[in-house]
Structures are given as C-alpha cells and as structure tokens.
C-alpha cells in the first residue's frame, strides 16, 4: 500500500474585498502579472469562407490604479506585438508583416483608459487603443472575479476579465483579456 501524507498544509486565498460584487476593485495600485495573464484574440475573416484564427500575445504588462470610487480608476496596458503567436510560424510571420500589424514599424500596442464605470453585472472600461500608430476609442465589458490575499505568495491578487470586438477591414477581431494583478506595496 502507498502511504498518504495528509499533513501538507493547503494554500489559502483570503478575500480582501469587502464585497464579492463583480464591479468592485479595491483601492490601490495593481501591477499585471504577465505569467498569470492572457490577452487572446480570435479573428474571423468573412472573405476567406469564414476562416477563424485563434492566438494570443505572450508579452504583456499593465497597471491598474484603483481609486476609492470605481470611476476614479485608471488602467494602462502594453502588448509587445512581436510576442504574437497562433502556434503556426508561417501565419505568425504574415500577421506580423506590413500586411497586418507591421511589427517592423510598430513594436507595441497600448491602451489607456479614459473612464471606468460599474454596470449591473460588471464594469465597462472606455479608453484609447493605439494600434499601428492609430488611436481608436474602444469599450471593454468586464467583470471583477475577486481580490484576496494569496498566503503562499504573501501577496494580494486581483482577478479581472474583459472582452471587446474591433473592426479590422473585412475581419471581426474578438479580444479576450484575463488578468491577474498583484498589489504593489
């Protein structure tokens, strides 16, 4: 028979938010943890018999500066365009070419919020997306999954998701963002 070690302590996650509401971000400065965050995309091309491409960016960073009121919150993010992957090297090269993202001229995509508001079931983030040097006002619908103390790491974590759709010629681009952020001390 195998011996089972039951003495191992479980890692605990203690909520720090005073509510479990999907539209509450505890005040403070939260830095995006790139190893626990994903910015994914799905491109549906209606000119190519409805081809769908899925991918994500591997190098992301960002900061959430949450005020006492949600409306006082500022969010900034940056994506390294060359970190794009669809797990198909030839397609990745084409997406990074001047035909699409033009990584030779535009190495990053940035976002800066202009307004963060509560909704009935989450948050709405409005802001400026800068892609290929062009500024575009966008809206993201999101949800705060929670905030709490991760005892094993000794840090406060915040978990948020958001999504939007972007026009890109004859294609529909869906963006899905899953962020884990760590409170800066």
PDB file of C-alpha atoms in Angstrom:
ATOM      1  CA  UNK A   1       0.000   0.000   0.000  1.00  0.00           C
ATOM      2  CA  UNK A   2       1.013   3.581  -0.575  1.00  0.00           C
ATOM      3  CA  UNK A   3       1.334   5.912   2.379  1.00  0.00           C
ATOM      4  CA  UNK A   4      -0.573   9.175   2.080  1.00  0.00           C
ATOM      5  CA  UNK A   5       0.883  12.308   3.635  1.00  0.00           C
ATOM      6  CA  UNK A   6      -2.113  14.253   4.964  1.00  0.00           C
ATOM      7  CA  UNK A   7      -0.039  16.715   6.953  1.00  0.00           C
ATOM      8  CA  UNK A   8       0.646  19.008   3.991  1.00  0.00           C
ATOM      9  CA  UNK A   9      -0.940  22.426   4.547  1.00  0.00           C
ATOM     10  CA  UNK A  10      -3.284  23.753   1.892  1.00  0.00           C
ATOM     11  CA  UNK A  11      -2.553  27.110   0.351  1.00  0.00           C
ATOM     12  CA  UNK A  12      -5.157  29.622   1.333  1.00  0.00           C
ATOM     13  CA  UNK A  13      -6.690  32.507  -0.532  1.00  0.00           C
ATOM     14  CA  UNK A  14      -8.342  35.086   1.708  1.00  0.00           C
ATOM     15  CA  UNK A  15     -10.629  37.708   0.174  1.00  0.00           C
ATOM     16  CA  UNK A  16      -9.656  41.318   0.902  1.00  0.00           C
ATOM     17  CA  UNK A  17     -12.591  42.930  -0.856  1.00  0.00           C
ATOM     18  CA  UNK A  18     -15.499  43.888   1.356  1.00  0.00           C
ATOM     19  CA  UNK A  19     -17.878  42.639  -1.305  1.00  0.00           C
ATOM     20  CA  UNK A  20     -17.987  39.931  -3.930  1.00  0.00           C
ATOM     21  CA  UNK A  21     -19.576  42.319  -6.420  1.00  0.00           C
ATOM     22  CA  UNK A  22     -18.293  41.962  -9.998  1.00  0.00           C
ATOM     23  CA  UNK A  23     -17.737  45.722 -10.223  1.00  0.00           C
ATOM     24  CA  UNK A  24     -15.509  46.438  -7.219  1.00  0.00           C
ATOM     25  CA  UNK A  25     -11.758  46.946  -7.496  1.00  0.00           C
ATOM     26  CA  UNK A  26     -10.072  47.512  -4.127  1.00  0.00           C
ATOM     27  CA  UNK A  27      -8.227  50.851  -3.993  1.00  0.00           C
ATOM     28  CA  UNK A  28      -4.514  50.757  -4.667  1.00  0.00           C
ATOM     29  CA  UNK A  29      -2.008  50.193  -7.433  1.00  0.00           C
ATOM     30  CA  UNK A  30      -2.168  46.773  -9.068  1.00  0.00           C
ATOM     31  CA  UNK A  31       0.537  45.549 -11.454  1.00  0.00           C
ATOM     32  CA  UNK A  32      -0.415  42.973 -14.090  1.00  0.00           C
ATOM     33  CA  UNK A  33       1.275  39.617 -13.501  1.00  0.00           C
ATOM     34  CA  UNK A  34       2.236  38.524 -17.042  1.00  0.00           C
ATOM     35  CA  UNK A  35       2.761  34.887 -16.041  1.00  0.00           C
ATOM     36  CA  UNK A  36      -0.878  34.644 -14.890  1.00  0.00           C
ATOM     37  CA  UNK A  37      -2.495  36.908 -17.510  1.00  0.00           C
ATOM     38  CA  UNK A  38      -3.575  36.338 -21.102  1.00  0.00           C
ATOM     39  CA  UNK A  39      -4.554  38.617 -23.947  1.00  0.00           C
ATOM     40  CA  UNK A  40      -6.080  36.355 -26.560  1.00  0.00           C
ATOM     41  CA  UNK A  41      -7.694  37.086 -29.902  1.00  0.00           C
ATOM     42  CA  UNK A  42      -9.963  35.387 -32.384  1.00  0.00           C
ATOM     43  CA  UNK A  43     -10.065  36.660 -35.945  1.00  0.00           C
ATOM     44  CA  UNK A  44     -12.949  35.705 -38.204  1.00  0.00           C
ATOM     45  CA  UNK A  45     -12.265  36.538 -41.847  1.00  0.00           C
ATOM     46  CA  UNK A  46     -15.504  36.694 -43.815  1.00  0.00           C
ATOM     47  CA  UNK A  47     -13.655  36.987 -47.146  1.00  0.00           C
ATOM     48  CA  UNK A  48     -11.994  33.566 -46.780  1.00  0.00           C
ATOM     49  CA  UNK A  49     -15.052  31.365 -46.309  1.00  0.00           C
ATOM     50  CA  UNK A  50     -15.284  32.355 -42.653  1.00  0.00           C
ATOM     51  CA  UNK A  51     -11.804  31.302 -41.583  1.00  0.00           C
ATOM     52  CA  UNK A  52     -11.190  31.639 -37.846  1.00  0.00           C
ATOM     53  CA  UNK A  53      -7.747  32.154 -36.316  1.00  0.00           C
ATOM     54  CA  UNK A  54      -7.011  31.995 -32.584  1.00  0.00           C
ATOM     55  CA  UNK A  55      -3.920  33.370 -30.923  1.00  0.00           C
ATOM     56  CA  UNK A  56      -2.501  35.346 -28.039  1.00  0.00           C
ATOM     57  CA  UNK A  57       0.306  37.692 -27.036  1.00  0.00           C
ATOM     58  CA  UNK A  58       2.982  36.323 -24.721  1.00  0.00           C
ATOM     59  CA  UNK A  59       4.480  39.629 -23.530  1.00  0.00           C
ATOM     60  CA  UNK A  60       2.003  41.901 -21.776  1.00  0.00           C
ATOM     61  CA  UNK A  61       2.237  44.439 -18.988  1.00  0.00           C
ATOM     62  CA  UNK A  62      -0.090  46.860 -17.309  1.00  0.00           C
ATOM     63  CA  UNK A  63      -1.106  48.815 -14.244  1.00  0.00           C
ATOM     64  CA  UNK A  64      -4.477  49.374 -12.608  1.00  0.00           C
ATOM     65  CA  UNK A  65      -4.610  52.420 -10.357  1.00  0.00           C
ATOM     66  CA  UNK A  66      -7.853  51.936  -8.472  1.00  0.00           C
ATOM     67  CA  UNK A  67      -9.354  54.881  -6.636  1.00  0.00           C
ATOM     68  CA  UNK A  68     -11.757  54.848  -3.741  1.00  0.00           C
ATOM     69  CA  UNK A  69     -14.555  55.016  -6.332  1.00  0.00           C
ATOM     70  CA  UNK A  70     -14.512  52.834  -9.456  1.00  0.00           C
ATOM     71  CA  UNK A  71     -14.934  55.969 -11.585  1.00  0.00           C
ATOM     72  CA  UNK A  72     -11.528  57.196 -10.329  1.00  0.00           C
ATOM     73  CA  UNK A  73      -9.744  54.088 -11.623  1.00  0.00           C
ATOM     74  CA  UNK A  74      -7.107  54.347 -14.385  1.00  0.00           C
ATOM     75  CA  UNK A  75      -5.919  51.365 -16.424  1.00  0.00           C
ATOM     76  CA  UNK A  76      -2.873  51.227 -18.705  1.00  0.00           C
ATOM     77  CA  UNK A  77      -1.599  48.280 -20.708  1.00  0.00           C
ATOM     78  CA  UNK A  78       1.052  47.416 -23.260  1.00  0.00           C
ATOM     79  CA  UNK A  79       1.473  44.442 -25.591  1.00  0.00           C
ATOM     80  CA  UNK A  80       4.722  43.548 -27.333  1.00  0.00           C
ATOM     81  CA  UNK A  81       3.472  42.849 -30.884  1.00  0.00           C
ATOM     82  CA  UNK A  82       6.362  40.528 -31.749  1.00  0.00           C
ATOM     83  CA  UNK A  83       5.143  38.178 -28.978  1.00  0.00           C
ATOM     84  CA  UNK A  84       2.040  37.262 -31.041  1.00  0.00           C
ATOM     85  CA  UNK A  85       1.563  33.555 -31.567  1.00  0.00           C
ATOM     86  CA  UNK A  86      -1.071  31.431 -33.269  1.00  0.00           C
ATOM     87  CA  UNK A  87       1.175  28.369 -32.944  1.00  0.00           C
ATOM     88  CA  UNK A  88       1.685  28.364 -36.703  1.00  0.00           C
ATOM     89  CA  UNK A  89       5.010  30.101 -37.570  1.00  0.00           C
ATOM     90  CA  UNK A  90       4.191  30.919 -41.206  1.00  0.00           C
ATOM     91  CA  UNK A  91       0.899  32.555 -40.254  1.00  0.00           C
ATOM     92  CA  UNK A  92       2.563  34.407 -37.346  1.00  0.00           C
ATOM     93  CA  UNK A  93       5.124  35.862 -39.745  1.00  0.00           C
ATOM     94  CA  UNK A  94       2.326  37.020 -42.057  1.00  0.00           C
ATOM     95  CA  UNK A  95       0.346  38.609 -39.196  1.00  0.00           C
ATOM     96  CA  UNK A  96       3.476  40.484 -38.072  1.00  0.00           C
ATOM     97  CA  UNK A  97       4.172  41.709 -41.626  1.00  0.00           C
ATOM     98  CA  UNK A  98       3.201  45.122 -43.079  1.00  0.00           C
ATOM     99  CA  UNK A  99       0.028  43.442 -44.408  1.00  0.00           C
ATOM    100  CA  UNK A 100      -1.339  43.387 -40.832  1.00  0.00           C
ATOM    101  CA  UNK A 101       0.461  44.521 -37.651  1.00  0.00           C
ATOM    102  CA  UNK A 102       3.734  45.717 -39.236  1.00  0.00           C
ATOM    103  CA  UNK A 103       5.966  44.820 -36.284  1.00  0.00           C
ATOM    104  CA  UNK A 104       8.967  46.367 -38.097  1.00  0.00           C
ATOM    105  CA  UNK A 105       7.435  49.832 -37.641  1.00  0.00           C
ATOM    106  CA  UNK A 106       5.087  49.350 -34.680  1.00  0.00           C
ATOM    107  CA  UNK A 107       6.526  47.248 -31.880  1.00  0.00           C
ATOM    108  CA  UNK A 108       3.735  47.727 -29.350  1.00  0.00           C
ATOM    109  CA  UNK A 109       0.006  48.119 -28.866  1.00  0.00           C
ATOM    110  CA  UNK A 110      -1.051  50.307 -25.947  1.00  0.00           C
ATOM    111  CA  UNK A 111      -4.268  51.011 -24.094  1.00  0.00           C
ATOM    112  CA  UNK A 112      -5.099  53.808 -21.666  1.00  0.00           C
ATOM    113  CA  UNK A 113      -8.485  54.087 -20.018  1.00  0.00           C
ATOM    114  CA  UNK A 114     -10.453  57.308 -20.088  1.00  0.00           C
ATOM    115  CA  UNK A 115     -13.360  56.083 -17.970  1.00  0.00           C
ATOM    116  CA  UNK A 116     -14.260  53.049 -15.838  1.00  0.00           C
ATOM    117  CA  UNK A 117     -17.901  52.612 -14.822  1.00  0.00           C
ATOM    118  CA  UNK A 118     -19.875  49.979 -12.939  1.00  0.00           C
ATOM    119  CA  UNK A 119     -22.559  48.052 -14.818  1.00  0.00           C
ATOM    120  CA  UNK A 120     -25.264  45.773 -13.465  1.00  0.00           C
ATOM    121  CA  UNK A 121     -23.050  42.710 -13.836  1.00  0.00           C
ATOM    122  CA  UNK A 122     -19.510  44.065 -14.056  1.00  0.00           C
ATOM    123  CA  UNK A 123     -17.542  47.016 -15.349  1.00  0.00           C
ATOM    124  CA  UNK A 124     -17.262  48.961 -18.592  1.00  0.00           C
ATOM    125  CA  UNK A 125     -13.846  50.340 -19.466  1.00  0.00           C
ATOM    126  CA  UNK A 126     -13.571  53.043 -22.120  1.00  0.00           C
ATOM    127  CA  UNK A 127     -10.219  54.126 -23.434  1.00  0.00           C
ATOM    128  CA  UNK A 128      -7.785  54.735 -26.230  1.00  0.00           C
ATOM    129  CA  UNK A 129      -6.202  51.804 -28.053  1.00  0.00           C
ATOM    130  CA  UNK A 130      -3.114  52.690 -30.067  1.00  0.00           C
ATOM    131  CA  UNK A 131      -2.509  50.169 -32.842  1.00  0.00           C
ATOM    132  CA  UNK A 132      -0.099  50.809 -35.715  1.00  0.00           C
ATOM    133  CA  UNK A 133       0.160  54.437 -34.609  1.00  0.00           C
ATOM    134  CA  UNK A 134      -3.601  54.970 -34.905  1.00  0.00           C
ATOM    135  CA  UNK A 135      -5.654  55.953 -31.876  1.00  0.00           C
ATOM    136  CA  UNK A 136      -9.060  54.321 -31.576  1.00  0.00           C
ATOM    137  CA  UNK A 137     -11.636  54.756 -28.823  1.00  0.00           C
ATOM    138  CA  UNK A 138     -12.858  51.363 -27.619  1.00  0.00           C
ATOM    139  CA  UNK A 139     -15.070  49.888 -24.901  1.00  0.00           C
ATOM    140  CA  UNK A 140     -14.395  46.714 -22.977  1.00  0.00           C
ATOM    141  CA  UNK A 141     -17.012  44.926 -20.925  1.00  0.00           C
ATOM    142  CA  UNK A 142     -15.531  43.195 -17.936  1.00  0.00           C
ATOM    143  CA  UNK A 143     -16.023  41.534 -14.620  1.00  0.00           C
ATOM    144  CA  UNK A 144     -14.031  41.521 -11.416  1.00  0.00           C
ATOM    145  CA  UNK A 145     -13.765  37.920 -10.258  1.00  0.00           C
ATOM    146  CA  UNK A 146     -12.312  38.839  -6.912  1.00  0.00           C
ATOM    147  CA  UNK A 147      -9.439  40.130  -4.886  1.00  0.00           C
ATOM    148  CA  UNK A 148      -7.716  38.467  -1.990  1.00  0.00           C
ATOM    149  CA  UNK A 149      -4.565  37.569  -0.145  1.00  0.00           C
ATOM    150  CA  UNK A 150      -2.634  34.630  -1.551  1.00  0.00           C
ATOM    151  CA  UNK A 151      -0.935  33.369   1.598  1.00  0.00           C
ATOM    152  CA  UNK A 152       1.631  31.121  -0.089  1.00  0.00           C
ATOM    153  CA  UNK A 153       2.955  34.030  -2.139  1.00  0.00           C
ATOM    154  CA  UNK A 154       2.326  36.652   0.508  1.00  0.00           C
ATOM    155  CA  UNK A 155       0.659  38.983  -1.994  1.00  0.00           C
ATOM    156  CA  UNK A 156      -2.744  40.492  -2.687  1.00  0.00           C
ATOM    157  CA  UNK A 157      -4.164  39.426  -6.054  1.00  0.00           C
ATOM    158  CA  UNK A 158      -6.911  40.863  -8.228  1.00  0.00           C
ATOM    159  CA  UNK A 159      -8.550  38.803 -10.998  1.00  0.00           C
ATOM    160  CA  UNK A 160     -10.412  40.544 -13.830  1.00  0.00           C
ATOM    161  CA  UNK A 161     -11.669  39.536 -17.269  1.00  0.00           C
ATOM    162  CA  UNK A 162     -12.719  41.808 -20.139  1.00  0.00           C
ATOM    163  CA  UNK A 163     -13.660  41.477 -23.788  1.00  0.00           C
ATOM    164  CA  UNK A 164     -14.356  43.579 -26.862  1.00  0.00           C
ATOM    165  CA  UNK A 165     -14.589  43.403 -30.641  1.00  0.00           C
ATOM    166  CA  UNK A 166     -12.503  45.504 -33.005  1.00  0.00           C
ATOM    167  CA  UNK A 167     -13.135  46.298 -36.660  1.00  0.00           C
ATOM    168  CA  UNK A 168     -10.185  45.355 -38.872  1.00  0.00           C
ATOM    169  CA  UNK A 169     -11.231  45.590 -42.518  1.00  0.00           C
ATOM    170  CA  UNK A 170     -13.494  42.690 -43.521  1.00  0.00           C
ATOM    171  CA  UNK A 171     -12.497  40.791 -40.371  1.00  0.00           C
ATOM    172  CA  UNK A 172     -14.047  40.629 -36.931  1.00  0.00           C
ATOM    173  CA  UNK A 173     -11.441  40.612 -34.167  1.00  0.00           C
ATOM    174  CA  UNK A 174     -12.562  39.476 -30.724  1.00  0.00           C
ATOM    175  CA  UNK A 175     -10.242  40.299 -27.831  1.00  0.00           C
ATOM    176  CA  UNK A 176     -10.459  38.390 -24.540  1.00  0.00           C
ATOM    177  CA  UNK A 177      -8.400  39.585 -21.597  1.00  0.00           C
ATOM    178  CA  UNK A 178      -7.838  37.594 -18.415  1.00  0.00           C
ATOM    179  CA  UNK A 179      -5.708  39.493 -15.915  1.00  0.00           C
ATOM    180  CA  UNK A 180      -4.257  38.630 -12.575  1.00  0.00           C
ATOM    181  CA  UNK A 181      -2.710  41.677 -10.956  1.00  0.00           C
ATOM    182  CA  UNK A 182      -0.636  41.977  -7.787  1.00  0.00           C
ATOM    183  CA  UNK A 183      -0.988  44.887  -5.371  1.00  0.00           C
ATOM    184  CA  UNK A 184       2.156  46.997  -5.269  1.00  0.00           C
ATOM    185  CA  UNK A 185       3.413  47.686  -1.753  1.00  0.00           C
TER     186      UNK A 185
END
